[in-house]
Coordinates of C-alpha atoms in Angstrom, one line a residue:
X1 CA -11.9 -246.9 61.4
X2 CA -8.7 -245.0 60.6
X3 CA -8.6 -241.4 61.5
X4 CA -6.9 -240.0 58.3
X5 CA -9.0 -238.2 55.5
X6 CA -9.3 -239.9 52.0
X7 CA -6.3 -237.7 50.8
X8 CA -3.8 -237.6 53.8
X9 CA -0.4 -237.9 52.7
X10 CA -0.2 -239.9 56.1
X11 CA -2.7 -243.1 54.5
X12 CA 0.5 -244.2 53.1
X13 CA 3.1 -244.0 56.0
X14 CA 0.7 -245.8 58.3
X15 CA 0.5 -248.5 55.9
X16 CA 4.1 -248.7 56.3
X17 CA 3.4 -249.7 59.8
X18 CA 5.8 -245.8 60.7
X19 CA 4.7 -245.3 64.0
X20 CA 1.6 -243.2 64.5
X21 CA -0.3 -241.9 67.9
X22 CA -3.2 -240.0 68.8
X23 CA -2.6 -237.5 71.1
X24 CA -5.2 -236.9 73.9
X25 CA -4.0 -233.8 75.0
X26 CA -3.1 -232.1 71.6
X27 CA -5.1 -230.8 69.2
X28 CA -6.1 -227.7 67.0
X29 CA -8.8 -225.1 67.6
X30 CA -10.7 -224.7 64.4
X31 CA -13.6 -221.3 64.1
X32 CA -15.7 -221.3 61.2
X33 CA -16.5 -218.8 59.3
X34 CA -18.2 -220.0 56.2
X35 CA -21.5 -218.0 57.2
X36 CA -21.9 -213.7 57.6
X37 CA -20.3 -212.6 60.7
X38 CA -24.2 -212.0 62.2
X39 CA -25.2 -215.8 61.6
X40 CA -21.9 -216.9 63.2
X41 CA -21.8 -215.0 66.3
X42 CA -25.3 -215.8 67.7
X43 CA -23.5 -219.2 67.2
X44 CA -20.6 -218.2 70.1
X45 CA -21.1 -218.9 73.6
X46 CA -23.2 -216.1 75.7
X47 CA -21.1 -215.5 78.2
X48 CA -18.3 -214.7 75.5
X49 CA -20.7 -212.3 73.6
X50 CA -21.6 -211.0 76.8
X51 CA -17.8 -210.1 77.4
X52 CA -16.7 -208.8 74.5
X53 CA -19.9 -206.5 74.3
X54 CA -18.8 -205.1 77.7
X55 CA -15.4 -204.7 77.1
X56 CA -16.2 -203.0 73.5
X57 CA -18.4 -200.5 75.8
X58 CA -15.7 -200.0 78.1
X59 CA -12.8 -199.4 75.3
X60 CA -15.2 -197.3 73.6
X61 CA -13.7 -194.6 70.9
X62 CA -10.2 -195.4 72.6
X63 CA -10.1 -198.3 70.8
X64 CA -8.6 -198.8 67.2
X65 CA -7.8 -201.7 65.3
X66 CA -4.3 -201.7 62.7
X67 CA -3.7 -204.0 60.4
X68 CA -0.3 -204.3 59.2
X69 CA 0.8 -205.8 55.3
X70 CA 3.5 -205.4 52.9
X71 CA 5.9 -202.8 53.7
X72 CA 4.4 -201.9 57.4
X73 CA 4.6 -205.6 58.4
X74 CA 8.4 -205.4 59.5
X75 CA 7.6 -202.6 62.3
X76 CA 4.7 -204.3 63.5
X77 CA 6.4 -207.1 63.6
X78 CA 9.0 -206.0 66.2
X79 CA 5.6 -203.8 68.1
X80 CA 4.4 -207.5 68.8
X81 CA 7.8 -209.3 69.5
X82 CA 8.1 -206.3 72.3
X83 CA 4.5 -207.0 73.6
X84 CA 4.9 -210.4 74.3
X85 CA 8.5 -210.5 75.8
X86 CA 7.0 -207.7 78.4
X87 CA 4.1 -210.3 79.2
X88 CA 4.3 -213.9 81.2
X89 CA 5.9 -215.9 77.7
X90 CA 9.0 -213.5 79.1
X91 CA 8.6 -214.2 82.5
X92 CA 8.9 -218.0 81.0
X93 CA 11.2 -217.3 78.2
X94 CA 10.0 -218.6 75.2
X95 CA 8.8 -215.2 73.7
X96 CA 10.2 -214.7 70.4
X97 CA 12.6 -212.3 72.0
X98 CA 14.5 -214.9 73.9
X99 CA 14.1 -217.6 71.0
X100 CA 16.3 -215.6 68.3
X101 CA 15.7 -218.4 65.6
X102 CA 12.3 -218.9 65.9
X103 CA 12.2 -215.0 65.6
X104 CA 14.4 -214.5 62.7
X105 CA 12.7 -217.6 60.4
X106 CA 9.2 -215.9 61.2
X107 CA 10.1 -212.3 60.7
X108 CA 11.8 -213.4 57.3
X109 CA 8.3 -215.1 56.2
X110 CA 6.2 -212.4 56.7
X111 CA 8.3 -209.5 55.2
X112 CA 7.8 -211.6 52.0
X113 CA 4.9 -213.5 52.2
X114 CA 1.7 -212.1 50.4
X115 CA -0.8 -212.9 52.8
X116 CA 0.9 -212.4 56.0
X117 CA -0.6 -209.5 58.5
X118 CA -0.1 -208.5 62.0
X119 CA -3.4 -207.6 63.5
X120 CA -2.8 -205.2 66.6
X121 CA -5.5 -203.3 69.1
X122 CA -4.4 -200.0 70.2
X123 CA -6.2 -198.6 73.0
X124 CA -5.5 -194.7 74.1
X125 CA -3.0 -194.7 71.7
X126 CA -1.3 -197.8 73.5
X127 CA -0.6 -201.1 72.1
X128 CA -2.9 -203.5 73.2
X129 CA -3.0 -206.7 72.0
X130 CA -1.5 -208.2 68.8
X131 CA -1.5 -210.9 66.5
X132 CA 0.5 -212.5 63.9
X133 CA -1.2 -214.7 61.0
X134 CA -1.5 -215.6 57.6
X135 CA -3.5 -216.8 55.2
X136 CA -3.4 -220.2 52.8
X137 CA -6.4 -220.8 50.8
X138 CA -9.0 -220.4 52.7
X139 CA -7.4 -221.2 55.8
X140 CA -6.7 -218.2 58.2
X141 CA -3.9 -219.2 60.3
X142 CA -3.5 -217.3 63.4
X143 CA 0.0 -218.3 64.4
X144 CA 0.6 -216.0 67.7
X145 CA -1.0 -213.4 70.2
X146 CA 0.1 -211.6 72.8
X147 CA -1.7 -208.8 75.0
X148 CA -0.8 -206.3 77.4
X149 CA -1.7 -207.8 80.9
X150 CA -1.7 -204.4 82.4
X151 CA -5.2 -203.9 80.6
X152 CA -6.6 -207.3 80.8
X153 CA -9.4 -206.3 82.5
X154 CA -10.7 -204.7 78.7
X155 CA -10.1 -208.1 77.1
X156 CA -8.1 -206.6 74.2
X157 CA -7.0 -210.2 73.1
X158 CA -10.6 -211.4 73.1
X159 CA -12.2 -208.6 71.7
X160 CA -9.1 -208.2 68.7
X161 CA -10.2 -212.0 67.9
X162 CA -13.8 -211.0 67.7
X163 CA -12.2 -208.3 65.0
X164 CA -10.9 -210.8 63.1
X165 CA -13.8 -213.3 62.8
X166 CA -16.1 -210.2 61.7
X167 CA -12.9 -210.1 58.5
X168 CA -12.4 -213.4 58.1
X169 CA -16.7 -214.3 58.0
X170 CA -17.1 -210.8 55.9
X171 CA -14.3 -212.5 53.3
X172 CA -15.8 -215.0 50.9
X173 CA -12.4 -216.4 50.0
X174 CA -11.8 -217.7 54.0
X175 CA -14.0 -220.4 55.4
X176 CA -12.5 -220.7 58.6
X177 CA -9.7 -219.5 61.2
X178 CA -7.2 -222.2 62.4
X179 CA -5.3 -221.7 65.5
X180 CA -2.4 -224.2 64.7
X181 CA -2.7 -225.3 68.6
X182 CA -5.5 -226.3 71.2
X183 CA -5.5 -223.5 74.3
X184 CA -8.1 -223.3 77.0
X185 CA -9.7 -220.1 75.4
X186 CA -10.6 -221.9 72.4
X187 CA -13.0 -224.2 74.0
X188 CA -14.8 -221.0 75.8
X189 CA -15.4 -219.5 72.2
X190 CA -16.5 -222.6 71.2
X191 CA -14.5 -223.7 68.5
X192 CA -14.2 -227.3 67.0
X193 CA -11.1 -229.3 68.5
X194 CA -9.3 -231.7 65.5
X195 CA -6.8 -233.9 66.7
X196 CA -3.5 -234.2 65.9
X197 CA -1.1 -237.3 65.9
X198 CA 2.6 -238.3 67.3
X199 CA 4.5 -239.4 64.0
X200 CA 7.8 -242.1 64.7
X201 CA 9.8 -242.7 61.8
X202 CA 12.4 -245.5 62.6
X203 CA 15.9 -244.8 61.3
X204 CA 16.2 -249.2 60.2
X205 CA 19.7 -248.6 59.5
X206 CA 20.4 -247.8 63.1
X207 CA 20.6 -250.2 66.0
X208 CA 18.3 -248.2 68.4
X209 CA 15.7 -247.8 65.8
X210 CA 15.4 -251.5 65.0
X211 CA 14.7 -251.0 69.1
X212 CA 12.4 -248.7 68.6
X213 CA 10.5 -250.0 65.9
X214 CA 10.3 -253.5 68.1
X215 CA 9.1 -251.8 70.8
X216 CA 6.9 -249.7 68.7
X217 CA 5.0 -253.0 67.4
X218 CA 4.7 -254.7 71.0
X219 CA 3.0 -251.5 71.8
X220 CA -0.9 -252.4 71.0
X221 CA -0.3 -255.2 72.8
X222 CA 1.5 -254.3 76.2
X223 CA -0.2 -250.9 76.2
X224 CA 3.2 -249.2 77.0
X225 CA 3.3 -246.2 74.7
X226 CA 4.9 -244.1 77.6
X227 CA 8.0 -247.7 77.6
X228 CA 8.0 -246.9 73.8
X229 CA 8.7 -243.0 73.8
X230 CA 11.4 -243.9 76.5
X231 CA 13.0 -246.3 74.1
X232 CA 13.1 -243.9 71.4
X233 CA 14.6 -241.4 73.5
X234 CA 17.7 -243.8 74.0
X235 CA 17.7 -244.1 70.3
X236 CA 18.3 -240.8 69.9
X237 CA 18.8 -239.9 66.1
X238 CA 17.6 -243.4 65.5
X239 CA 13.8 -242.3 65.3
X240 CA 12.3 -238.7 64.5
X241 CA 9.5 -237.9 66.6
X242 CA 6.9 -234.9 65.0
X243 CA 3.6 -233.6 65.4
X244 CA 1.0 -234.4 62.4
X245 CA -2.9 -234.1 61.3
X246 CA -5.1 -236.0 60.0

């Protein structure tokens, strides 16, 4: 049975035999929100609601929750971009302060985009945890977060999440929160995991992909998908390797 949707752009390039592969360990964390935010959180794991009751207690009156559009988007931008370089993506450097392109493409979106927010927690006055999304239809795509680790013990991340699923389920025009990647926390909230899919375009013209795209259709056979990627890596601009969905 194939995995893509009656209306995937992607029905077409697998008929082209363009290499395609599930990926086991991918995936995207999909919440619901179709139903009022009442009927959906007696959905959510216990031990979540549980947590997020407690920590809500604990924050108390402290606690207040921003959201940032149009013309305050651009300083709330840079509030979050500080927050996360001062937390463990730093330590690692990939926070968008250390990866200047991904920075400047993202900050140049969401000074112009319509729908684009950034969703912070502010706790004593103090940012707490932040997110940046957007919405597309009735998709709400929540692109990053980032929290202050100082305070994790209050689960501001969690309980600015729990903040947005009351909007987006009190909003009739979004049906459901996508997380654009599959973390660890998504599973513990319960959320739906849709797979995603390795995409290899061969370049025909080149050598290494005529290599490639031999290798590629030995693969069902031998079994060697790992033999295959390292193939295409030789290749190098022979084949173009990208994520996809279904």
């Amino acid at each position: 049975e194939s995995p893509w949707r009656a209306e995937s752009p992607w029905l077409k390039v697998s008929a082209n035999n363009i290499g395609i592969a599930s990926e086991p360990q991918g995936g995207v964390g999909i919440f619901d929100t179709s139903s009022s935010f009442e009927e959906r959180w007696r959905t959510v794991p216990k031990n979540i609601r549980n947590s997020i009751r407690k920590a809500q207690n604990r924050i108390g009156e402290r606690g207040q929750v921003l959201v940032a559009t149009g013309e305050a988007i651009a300083a709330a931008f840079d509030e979050f971009v500080a927050l996360e370089s001062a937390g463990w993506k730093g330590d690692e450097g990939t926070s968008l302060a250390q990866t200047p392109g991904e920075r400047e493409l993202l900050h140049e979106y969401f000074v112009t985009s319509d729908t684009a927010e950034v969703r912070s927690l502010h706790i004593g006055g103090a940012l707490a945890a932040s997110q940046l999304s957007v919405r597309v239809a009735g998709t709400h795509f929540l692109l990053k977060v980032a929290y202050d680790e100082s305070v994790g013990d209050l689960s501001p991340s969690h309980v600015l999440f729990a903040n947005l699923i009351k909007t987006c389920c009190e909003d009739p025009v979004v049906n459901r929160i996508d997380c654009i990647v599959w973390q660890p926390w998504h599973e513990q909230w319960g959320m739906t995991r849709e797979p995603t899919y390795e995409l290899f375009a061969f370049n025909r013209s080149a050598a290494g992909g005529w290599l490639a795209m031999i290798g590629w259709s030995l693969r069902p056979r031998a079994n060697q998908i790992n033999a295959v990627k390292s193939i295409m890596k030789r290749a190098g601009a022979a084949t173009v390797r990208n994520k996809i969905r279904a």
